[in-house]
Amino acid sequence: PQKLCIKPNIQPIESICARVKDYRLVFNHRGGFGNIEPIYGSNKSEFKPVLELSPIIQHPSEVHGIALRLTHNDFGRLAGMEHQ
């Protein structure tokens, strides 16, 4: 979160550690930033395969990170940065 405060001047209202089960981190869009997607389809029996990280390392089934609470304006600025 410190990087957000320096250049783009985004000030999170709150920052907390977060874990999202049954999601995975992917880099499947332009812009170079990661995003998360569910590992299952519309129901738990439809596992959505993903390109493996390696033949040895299993892809994790949860995402760990920091959840930020932002103002509407700051969220708009952040979204604009991620699509540059």
PDB file of N, CA and C in Angstrom:
ATOM      1  N   PRO A   1       0.787  -1.208   0.000  1.00  0.00           N
ATOM      2  CA  PRO A   1       0.000   0.000   0.000  1.00  0.00           C
ATOM      3  C   PRO A   1       0.832   1.277   0.000  1.00  0.00           C
ATOM      4  N   GLN A   2       2.090   1.231   0.476  1.00  0.00           N
ATOM      5  CA  GLN A   2       2.912   2.436   0.495  1.00  0.00           C
ATOM      6  C   GLN A   2       3.124   2.996  -0.899  1.00  0.00           C
ATOM      7  N   LYS A   3       3.279   2.116  -1.905  1.00  0.00           N
ATOM      8  CA  LYS A   3       3.493   2.577  -3.274  1.00  0.00           C
ATOM      9  C   LYS A   3       2.299   3.402  -3.763  1.00  0.00           C
ATOM     10  N   LEU A   4       1.104   3.085  -3.284  1.00  0.00           N
ATOM     11  CA  LEU A   4      -0.085   3.827  -3.706  1.00  0.00           C
ATOM     12  C   LEU A   4      -0.069   5.250  -3.179  1.00  0.00           C
ATOM     13  N   CYS A   5       0.523   5.453  -2.040  1.00  0.00           N
ATOM     14  CA  CYS A   5       0.495   6.772  -1.406  1.00  0.00           C
ATOM     15  C   CYS A   5       1.512   7.734  -2.009  1.00  0.00           C
ATOM     16  N   ILE A   6       2.554   7.224  -2.633  1.00  0.00           N
ATOM     17  CA  ILE A   6       3.633   8.090  -3.092  1.00  0.00           C
ATOM     18  C   ILE A   6       3.304   8.749  -4.426  1.00  0.00           C
ATOM     19  N   LYS A   7       3.333   7.983  -5.519  1.00  0.00           N
ATOM     20  CA  LYS A   7       3.162   8.586  -6.841  1.00  0.00           C
ATOM     21  C   LYS A   7       1.707   8.943  -7.158  1.00  0.00           C
ATOM     22  N   PRO A   8       0.777   7.989  -7.098  1.00  0.00           N
ATOM     23  CA  PRO A   8      -0.604   8.340  -7.468  1.00  0.00           C
ATOM     24  C   PRO A   8      -1.377   9.058  -6.371  1.00  0.00           C
ATOM     25  N   ASN A   9      -0.795   9.167  -5.168  1.00  0.00           N
ATOM     26  CA  ASN A   9      -1.440   9.846  -4.049  1.00  0.00           C
ATOM     27  C   ASN A   9      -2.795   9.229  -3.703  1.00  0.00           C
ATOM     28  N   ILE A  10      -2.824   7.916  -3.626  1.00  0.00           N
ATOM     29  CA  ILE A  10      -4.031   7.198  -3.208  1.00  0.00           C
ATOM     30  C   ILE A  10      -3.862   6.845  -1.728  1.00  0.00           C
ATOM     31  N   GLN A  11      -4.827   7.222  -0.919  1.00  0.00           N
ATOM     32  CA  GLN A  11      -4.768   7.003   0.526  1.00  0.00           C
ATOM     33  C   GLN A  11      -5.837   5.990   0.939  1.00  0.00           C
ATOM     34  N   PRO A  12      -5.464   4.723   1.164  1.00  0.00           N
ATOM     35  CA  PRO A  12      -6.468   3.750   1.619  1.00  0.00           C
ATOM     36  C   PRO A  12      -7.094   4.176   2.949  1.00  0.00           C
ATOM     37  N   ILE A  13      -8.392   3.992   3.053  1.00  0.00           N
ATOM     38  CA  ILE A  13      -9.109   4.267   4.291  1.00  0.00           C
ATOM     39  C   ILE A  13      -8.760   3.191   5.318  1.00  0.00           C
ATOM     40  N   GLU A  14      -8.589   1.950   4.822  1.00  0.00           N
ATOM     41  CA  GLU A  14      -8.277   0.820   5.694  1.00  0.00           C
ATOM     42  C   GLU A  14      -7.513  -0.214   4.885  1.00  0.00           C
ATOM     43  N   SER A  15      -6.582  -0.909   5.524  1.00  0.00           N
ATOM     44  CA  SER A  15      -5.829  -2.007   4.912  1.00  0.00           C
ATOM     45  C   SER A  15      -5.870  -3.186   5.874  1.00  0.00           C
ATOM     46  N   ILE A  16      -6.268  -4.356   5.369  1.00  0.00           N
ATOM     47  CA  ILE A  16      -6.296  -5.546   6.214  1.00  0.00           C
ATOM     48  C   ILE A  16      -5.723  -6.731   5.445  1.00  0.00           C
ATOM     49  N   CYS A  17      -5.138  -7.681   6.175  1.00  0.00           N
ATOM     50  CA  CYS A  17      -4.679  -8.923   5.558  1.00  0.00           C
ATOM     51  C   CYS A  17      -5.907  -9.722   5.144  1.00  0.00           C
ATOM     52  N   ALA A  18      -5.821 -10.358   3.973  1.00  0.00           N
ATOM     53  CA  ALA A  18      -6.983 -11.073   3.461  1.00  0.00           C
ATOM     54  C   ALA A  18      -6.566 -12.419   2.874  1.00  0.00           C
ATOM     55  N   ARG A  19      -7.497 -13.369   2.931  1.00  0.00           N
ATOM     56  CA  ARG A  19      -7.335 -14.675   2.293  1.00  0.00           C
ATOM     57  C   ARG A  19      -8.653 -14.999   1.616  1.00  0.00           C
ATOM     58  N   VAL A  20      -8.601 -15.341   0.331  1.00  0.00           N
ATOM     59  CA  VAL A  20      -9.810 -15.659  -0.423  1.00  0.00           C
ATOM     60  C   VAL A  20      -9.708 -17.111  -0.873  1.00  0.00           C
ATOM     61  N   LYS A  21     -10.535 -17.965  -0.274  1.00  0.00           N
ATOM     62  CA  LYS A  21     -10.516 -19.389  -0.609  1.00  0.00           C
ATOM     63  C   LYS A  21     -11.230 -19.643  -1.937  1.00  0.00           C
ATOM     64  N   ASP A  22     -10.801 -20.685  -2.630  1.00  0.00           N
ATOM     65  CA  ASP A  22     -11.379 -21.130  -3.897  1.00  0.00           C
ATOM     66  C   ASP A  22     -11.220 -20.098  -5.015  1.00  0.00           C
ATOM     67  N   TYR A  23     -10.193 -19.258  -4.904  1.00  0.00           N
ATOM     68  CA  TYR A  23      -9.825 -18.318  -5.963  1.00  0.00           C
ATOM     69  C   TYR A  23      -8.346 -18.501  -6.259  1.00  0.00           C
ATOM     70  N   ARG A  24      -7.899 -18.011  -7.405  1.00  0.00           N
ATOM     71  CA  ARG A  24      -6.484 -18.080  -7.768  1.00  0.00           C
ATOM     72  C   ARG A  24      -6.047 -16.775  -8.405  1.00  0.00           C
ATOM     73  N   LEU A  25      -4.764 -16.507  -8.291  1.00  0.00           N
ATOM     74  CA  LEU A  25      -4.167 -15.319  -8.887  1.00  0.00           C
ATOM     75  C   LEU A  25      -3.801 -15.630 -10.329  1.00  0.00           C
ATOM     76  N   VAL A  26      -4.240 -14.789 -11.253  1.00  0.00           N
ATOM     77  CA  VAL A  26      -3.927 -14.958 -12.674  1.00  0.00           C
ATOM     78  C   VAL A  26      -3.478 -13.619 -13.266  1.00  0.00           C
ATOM     79  N   PHE A  27      -2.783 -13.698 -14.364  1.00  0.00           N
ATOM     80  CA  PHE A  27      -2.349 -12.518 -15.114  1.00  0.00           C
ATOM     81  C   PHE A  27      -2.885 -12.686 -16.525  1.00  0.00           C
ATOM     82  N   ASN A  28      -4.203 -12.535 -16.676  1.00  0.00           N
ATOM     83  CA  ASN A  28      -4.847 -12.856 -17.951  1.00  0.00           C
ATOM     84  C   ASN A  28      -5.466 -11.641 -18.644  1.00  0.00           C
ATOM     85  N   HIS A  29      -4.902 -10.465 -18.408  1.00  0.00           N
ATOM     86  CA  HIS A  29      -5.396  -9.279 -19.101  1.00  0.00           C
ATOM     87  C   HIS A  29      -4.230  -8.344 -19.378  1.00  0.00           C
ATOM     88  N   ARG A  30      -4.459  -7.380 -20.228  1.00  0.00           N
ATOM     89  CA  ARG A  30      -3.412  -6.398 -20.521  1.00  0.00           C
ATOM     90  C   ARG A  30      -3.207  -5.504 -19.312  1.00  0.00           C
ATOM     91  N   GLY A  31      -2.015  -4.979 -19.168  1.00  0.00           N
ATOM     92  CA  GLY A  31      -1.735  -4.069 -18.078  1.00  0.00           C
ATOM     93  C   GLY A  31      -0.704  -4.603 -17.099  1.00  0.00           C
ATOM     94  N   GLY A  32      -0.514  -5.919 -17.073  1.00  0.00           N
ATOM     95  CA  GLY A  32       0.537  -6.489 -16.251  1.00  0.00           C
ATOM     96  C   GLY A  32       0.203  -6.700 -14.792  1.00  0.00           C
ATOM     97  N   PHE A  33      -0.950  -6.267 -14.340  1.00  0.00           N
ATOM     98  CA  PHE A  33      -1.333  -6.467 -12.950  1.00  0.00           C
ATOM     99  C   PHE A  33      -2.101  -7.781 -12.825  1.00  0.00           C
ATOM    100  N   GLY A  34      -1.958  -8.438 -11.693  1.00  0.00           N
ATOM    101  CA  GLY A  34      -2.688  -9.675 -11.470  1.00  0.00           C
ATOM    102  C   GLY A  34      -4.118  -9.401 -11.029  1.00  0.00           C
ATOM    103  N   ASN A  35      -4.963 -10.368 -11.231  1.00  0.00           N
ATOM    104  CA  ASN A  35      -6.326 -10.312 -10.724  1.00  0.00           C
ATOM    105  C   ASN A  35      -6.690 -11.714 -10.248  1.00  0.00           C
ATOM    106  N   ILE A  36      -7.809 -11.851  -9.578  1.00  0.00           N
ATOM    107  CA  ILE A  36      -8.199 -13.159  -9.076  1.00  0.00           C
ATOM    108  C   ILE A  36      -9.460 -13.623  -9.777  1.00  0.00           C
ATOM    109  N   GLU A  37      -9.582 -14.951  -9.884  1.00  0.00           N
ATOM    110  CA  GLU A  37     -10.779 -15.541 -10.474  1.00  0.00           C
ATOM    111  C   GLU A  37     -11.118 -16.805  -9.698  1.00  0.00           C
ATOM    112  N   PRO A  38     -12.402 -17.203  -9.695  1.00  0.00           N
ATOM    113  CA  PRO A  38     -12.788 -18.421  -8.979  1.00  0.00           C
ATOM    114  C   PRO A  38     -12.170 -19.653  -9.641  1.00  0.00           C
ATOM    115  N   ILE A  39     -11.835 -20.655  -8.819  1.00  0.00           N
ATOM    116  CA  ILE A  39     -11.269 -21.871  -9.389  1.00  0.00           C
ATOM    117  C   ILE A  39     -12.354 -22.821  -9.876  1.00  0.00           C
ATOM    118  N   TYR A  40     -13.613 -22.554  -9.526  1.00  0.00           N
ATOM    119  CA  TYR A  40     -14.729 -23.391  -9.951  1.00  0.00           C
ATOM    120  C   TYR A  40     -15.644 -22.606 -10.878  1.00  0.00           C
ATOM    121  N   GLY A  41     -16.432 -23.354 -11.660  1.00  0.00           N
ATOM    122  CA  GLY A  41     -17.449 -22.735 -12.500  1.00  0.00           C
ATOM    123  C   GLY A  41     -18.644 -22.324 -11.659  1.00  0.00           C
ATOM    124  N   SER A  42     -19.838 -22.381 -12.246  1.00  0.00           N
ATOM    125  CA  SER A  42     -21.034 -21.934 -11.541  1.00  0.00           C
ATOM    126  C   SER A  42     -21.387 -22.826 -10.350  1.00  0.00           C
ATOM    127  N   ASN A  43     -20.906 -24.070 -10.361  1.00  0.00           N
ATOM    128  CA  ASN A  43     -21.088 -24.905  -9.171  1.00  0.00           C
ATOM    129  C   ASN A  43     -19.754 -25.580  -8.842  1.00  0.00           C
ATOM    130  N   LYS A  44     -19.624 -26.048  -7.626  1.00  0.00           N
ATOM    131  CA  LYS A  44     -18.338 -26.562  -7.128  1.00  0.00           C
ATOM    132  C   LYS A  44     -17.830 -27.780  -7.898  1.00  0.00           C
ATOM    133  N   SER A  45     -18.688 -28.465  -8.654  1.00  0.00           N
ATOM    134  CA  SER A  45     -18.230 -29.661  -9.360  1.00  0.00           C
ATOM    135  C   SER A  45     -17.513 -29.319 -10.672  1.00  0.00           C
ATOM    136  N   GLU A  46     -17.611 -28.088 -11.129  1.00  0.00           N
ATOM    137  CA  GLU A  46     -16.981 -27.682 -12.397  1.00  0.00           C
ATOM    138  C   GLU A  46     -15.670 -26.960 -12.130  1.00  0.00           C
ATOM    139  N   PHE A  47     -14.597 -27.717 -11.953  1.00  0.00           N
ATOM    140  CA  PHE A  47     -13.284 -27.119 -11.737  1.00  0.00           C
ATOM    141  C   PHE A  47     -12.827 -26.473 -13.038  1.00  0.00           C
ATOM    142  N   LYS A  48     -12.363 -25.223 -12.968  1.00  0.00           N
ATOM    143  CA  LYS A  48     -11.875 -24.516 -14.158  1.00  0.00           C
ATOM    144  C   LYS A  48     -10.357 -24.701 -14.234  1.00  0.00           C
ATOM    145  N   PRO A  49      -9.867 -25.495 -15.213  1.00  0.00           N
ATOM    146  CA  PRO A  49      -8.422 -25.710 -15.287  1.00  0.00           C
ATOM    147  C   PRO A  49      -7.680 -24.428 -15.626  1.00  0.00           C
ATOM    148  N   VAL A  50      -6.437 -24.365 -15.205  1.00  0.00           N
ATOM    149  CA  VAL A  50      -5.587 -23.214 -15.482  1.00  0.00           C
ATOM    150  C   VAL A  50      -4.236 -23.756 -15.930  1.00  0.00           C
ATOM    151  N   LEU A  51      -3.555 -23.001 -16.743  1.00  0.00           N
ATOM    152  CA  LEU A  51      -2.212 -23.372 -17.141  1.00  0.00           C
ATOM    153  C   LEU A  51      -1.366 -23.501 -15.876  1.00  0.00           C
ATOM    154  N   GLU A  52      -0.752 -24.635 -15.686  1.00  0.00           N
ATOM    155  CA  GLU A  52       0.017 -24.885 -14.466  1.00  0.00           C
ATOM    156  C   GLU A  52       1.243 -23.988 -14.384  1.00  0.00           C
ATOM    157  N   LEU A  53       1.611 -23.635 -13.171  1.00  0.00           N
ATOM    158  CA  LEU A  53       2.818 -22.852 -12.946  1.00  0.00           C
ATOM    159  C   LEU A  53       4.042 -23.664 -13.339  1.00  0.00           C
ATOM    160  N   SER A  54       4.010 -24.946 -13.032  1.00  0.00           N
ATOM    161  CA  SER A  54       5.095 -25.850 -13.404  1.00  0.00           C
ATOM    162  C   SER A  54       4.562 -27.266 -13.278  1.00  0.00           C
ATOM    163  N   PRO A  55       5.248 -28.236 -13.868  1.00  0.00           N
ATOM    164  CA  PRO A  55       4.786 -29.621 -13.715  1.00  0.00           C
ATOM    165  C   PRO A  55       4.958 -30.141 -12.291  1.00  0.00           C
ATOM    166  N   ILE A  56       5.752 -29.458 -11.466  1.00  0.00           N
ATOM    167  CA  ILE A  56       6.044 -29.914 -10.111  1.00  0.00           C
ATOM    168  C   ILE A  56       5.206 -29.185  -9.068  1.00  0.00           C
ATOM    169  N   ILE A  57       4.994 -27.880  -9.255  1.00  0.00           N
ATOM    170  CA  ILE A  57       4.303 -27.056  -8.261  1.00  0.00           C
ATOM    171  C   ILE A  57       2.810 -27.012  -8.571  1.00  0.00           C
ATOM    172  N   GLN A  58       1.994 -27.419  -7.593  1.00  0.00           N
ATOM    173  CA  GLN A  58       0.546 -27.369  -7.764  1.00  0.00           C
ATOM    174  C   GLN A  58       0.057 -25.936  -7.591  1.00  0.00           C
ATOM    175  N   HIS A  59      -0.900 -25.521  -8.429  1.00  0.00           N
ATOM    176  CA  HIS A  59      -1.453 -24.172  -8.337  1.00  0.00           C
ATOM    177  C   HIS A  59      -2.248 -24.038  -7.038  1.00  0.00           C
ATOM    178  N   PRO A  60      -1.993 -23.002  -6.241  1.00  0.00           N
ATOM    179  CA  PRO A  60      -2.714 -22.859  -4.970  1.00  0.00           C
ATOM    180  C   PRO A  60      -4.214 -22.641  -5.169  1.00  0.00           C
ATOM    181  N   SER A  61      -5.004 -23.025  -4.157  1.00  0.00           N
ATOM    182  CA  SER A  61      -6.464 -22.894  -4.252  1.00  0.00           C
ATOM    183  C   SER A  61      -6.992 -21.727  -3.424  1.00  0.00           C
ATOM    184  N   GLU A  62      -6.108 -20.816  -3.035  1.00  0.00           N
ATOM    185  CA  GLU A  62      -6.542 -19.610  -2.338  1.00  0.00           C
ATOM    186  C   GLU A  62      -5.535 -18.501  -2.596  1.00  0.00           C
ATOM    187  N   VAL A  63      -5.987 -17.272  -2.399  1.00  0.00           N
ATOM    188  CA  VAL A  63      -5.168 -16.092  -2.644  1.00  0.00           C
ATOM    189  C   VAL A  63      -4.960 -15.360  -1.325  1.00  0.00           C
ATOM    190  N   HIS A  64      -3.728 -14.968  -1.056  1.00  0.00           N
ATOM    191  CA  HIS A  64      -3.391 -14.181   0.133  1.00  0.00           C
ATOM    192  C   HIS A  64      -2.957 -12.797  -0.332  1.00  0.00           C
ATOM    193  N   GLY A  65      -3.323 -11.771   0.412  1.00  0.00           N
ATOM    194  CA  GLY A  65      -2.916 -10.424   0.037  1.00  0.00           C
ATOM    195  C   GLY A  65      -3.420  -9.401   1.028  1.00  0.00           C
ATOM    196  N   ILE A  66      -3.517  -8.182   0.553  1.00  0.00           N
ATOM    197  CA  ILE A  66      -4.004  -7.077   1.373  1.00  0.00           C
ATOM    198  C   ILE A  66      -5.250  -6.510   0.706  1.00  0.00           C
ATOM    199  N   ALA A  67      -6.326  -6.403   1.472  1.00  0.00           N
ATOM    200  CA  ALA A  67      -7.557  -5.783   0.975  1.00  0.00           C
ATOM    201  C   ALA A  67      -7.532  -4.313   1.388  1.00  0.00           C
ATOM    202  N   LEU A  68      -7.789  -3.458   0.419  1.00  0.00           N
ATOM    203  CA  LEU A  68      -7.787  -2.011   0.669  1.00  0.00           C
ATOM    204  C   LEU A  68      -9.199  -1.460   0.555  1.00  0.00           C
ATOM    205  N   ARG A  69      -9.576  -0.635   1.482  1.00  0.00           N
ATOM    206  CA  ARG A  69     -10.825   0.116   1.355  1.00  0.00           C
ATOM    207  C   ARG A  69     -10.434   1.486   0.827  1.00  0.00           C
ATOM    208  N   LEU A  70     -11.008   1.857  -0.322  1.00  0.00           N
ATOM    209  CA  LEU A  70     -10.669   3.112  -0.997  1.00  0.00           C
ATOM    210  C   LEU A  70     -11.909   3.971  -1.171  1.00  0.00           C
ATOM    211  N   THR A  71     -11.689   5.275  -1.329  1.00  0.00           N
ATOM    212  CA  THR A  71     -12.803   6.147  -1.728  1.00  0.00           C
ATOM    213  C   THR A  71     -13.147   5.826  -3.173  1.00  0.00           C
ATOM    214  N   HIS A  72     -14.312   6.248  -3.598  1.00  0.00           N
ATOM    215  CA  HIS A  72     -14.739   6.029  -4.977  1.00  0.00           C
ATOM    216  C   HIS A  72     -13.729   6.654  -5.956  1.00  0.00           C
ATOM    217  N   ASN A  73     -13.286   7.871  -5.671  1.00  0.00           N
ATOM    218  CA  ASN A  73     -12.326   8.552  -6.555  1.00  0.00           C
ATOM    219  C   ASN A  73     -10.994   7.826  -6.613  1.00  0.00           C
ATOM    220  N   ASP A  74     -10.477   7.388  -5.460  1.00  0.00           N
ATOM    221  CA  ASP A  74      -9.203   6.664  -5.448  1.00  0.00           C
ATOM    222  C   ASP A  74      -9.316   5.336  -6.189  1.00  0.00           C
ATOM    223  N   PHE A  75     -10.448   4.648  -6.040  1.00  0.00           N
ATOM    224  CA  PHE A  75     -10.635   3.395  -6.777  1.00  0.00           C
ATOM    225  C   PHE A  75     -10.601   3.650  -8.281  1.00  0.00           C
ATOM    226  N   GLY A  76     -11.242   4.717  -8.722  1.00  0.00           N
ATOM    227  CA  GLY A  76     -11.220   5.069 -10.144  1.00  0.00           C
ATOM    228  C   GLY A  76      -9.813   5.340 -10.647  1.00  0.00           C
ATOM    229  N   ARG A  77      -9.017   6.049  -9.858  1.00  0.00           N
ATOM    230  CA  ARG A  77      -7.620   6.311 -10.242  1.00  0.00           C
ATOM    231  C   ARG A  77      -6.819   5.021 -10.314  1.00  0.00           C
ATOM    232  N   LEU A  78      -7.003   4.142  -9.326  1.00  0.00           N
ATOM    233  CA  LEU A  78      -6.288   2.868  -9.319  1.00  0.00           C
ATOM    234  C   LEU A  78      -6.699   2.010 -10.520  1.00  0.00           C
ATOM    235  N   ALA A  79      -7.967   1.930 -10.809  1.00  0.00           N
ATOM    236  CA  ALA A  79      -8.443   1.151 -11.962  1.00  0.00           C
ATOM    237  C   ALA A  79      -7.843   1.707 -13.255  1.00  0.00           C
ATOM    238  N   GLY A  80      -7.754   3.021 -13.372  1.00  0.00           N
ATOM    239  CA  GLY A  80      -7.150   3.629 -14.561  1.00  0.00           C
ATOM    240  C   GLY A  80      -5.680   3.288 -14.691  1.00  0.00           C
ATOM    241  N   MET A  81      -4.959   3.230 -13.572  1.00  0.00           N
ATOM    242  CA  MET A  81      -3.537   2.868 -13.606  1.00  0.00           C
ATOM    243  C   MET A  81      -3.345   1.436 -14.059  1.00  0.00           C
ATOM    244  N   GLU A  82      -4.221   0.542 -13.665  1.00  0.00           N
ATOM    245  CA  GLU A  82      -4.064  -0.876 -13.970  1.00  0.00           C
ATOM    246  C   GLU A  82      -4.387  -1.192 -15.423  1.00  0.00           C
ATOM    247  N   HIS A  83      -5.005  -0.289 -16.119  1.00  0.00           N
ATOM    248  CA  HIS A  83      -5.344  -0.540 -17.531  1.00  0.00           C
ATOM    249  C   HIS A  83      -4.490   0.272 -18.477  1.00  0.00           C
ATOM    250  N   GLN A  84      -3.402   0.838 -17.995  1.00  0.00           N
ATOM    251  CA  GLN A  84      -2.505   1.613 -18.852  1.00  0.00           C
ATOM    252  C   GLN A  84      -1.571   0.699 -19.597  1.00  0.00           C
TER     253      GLN A  84
END
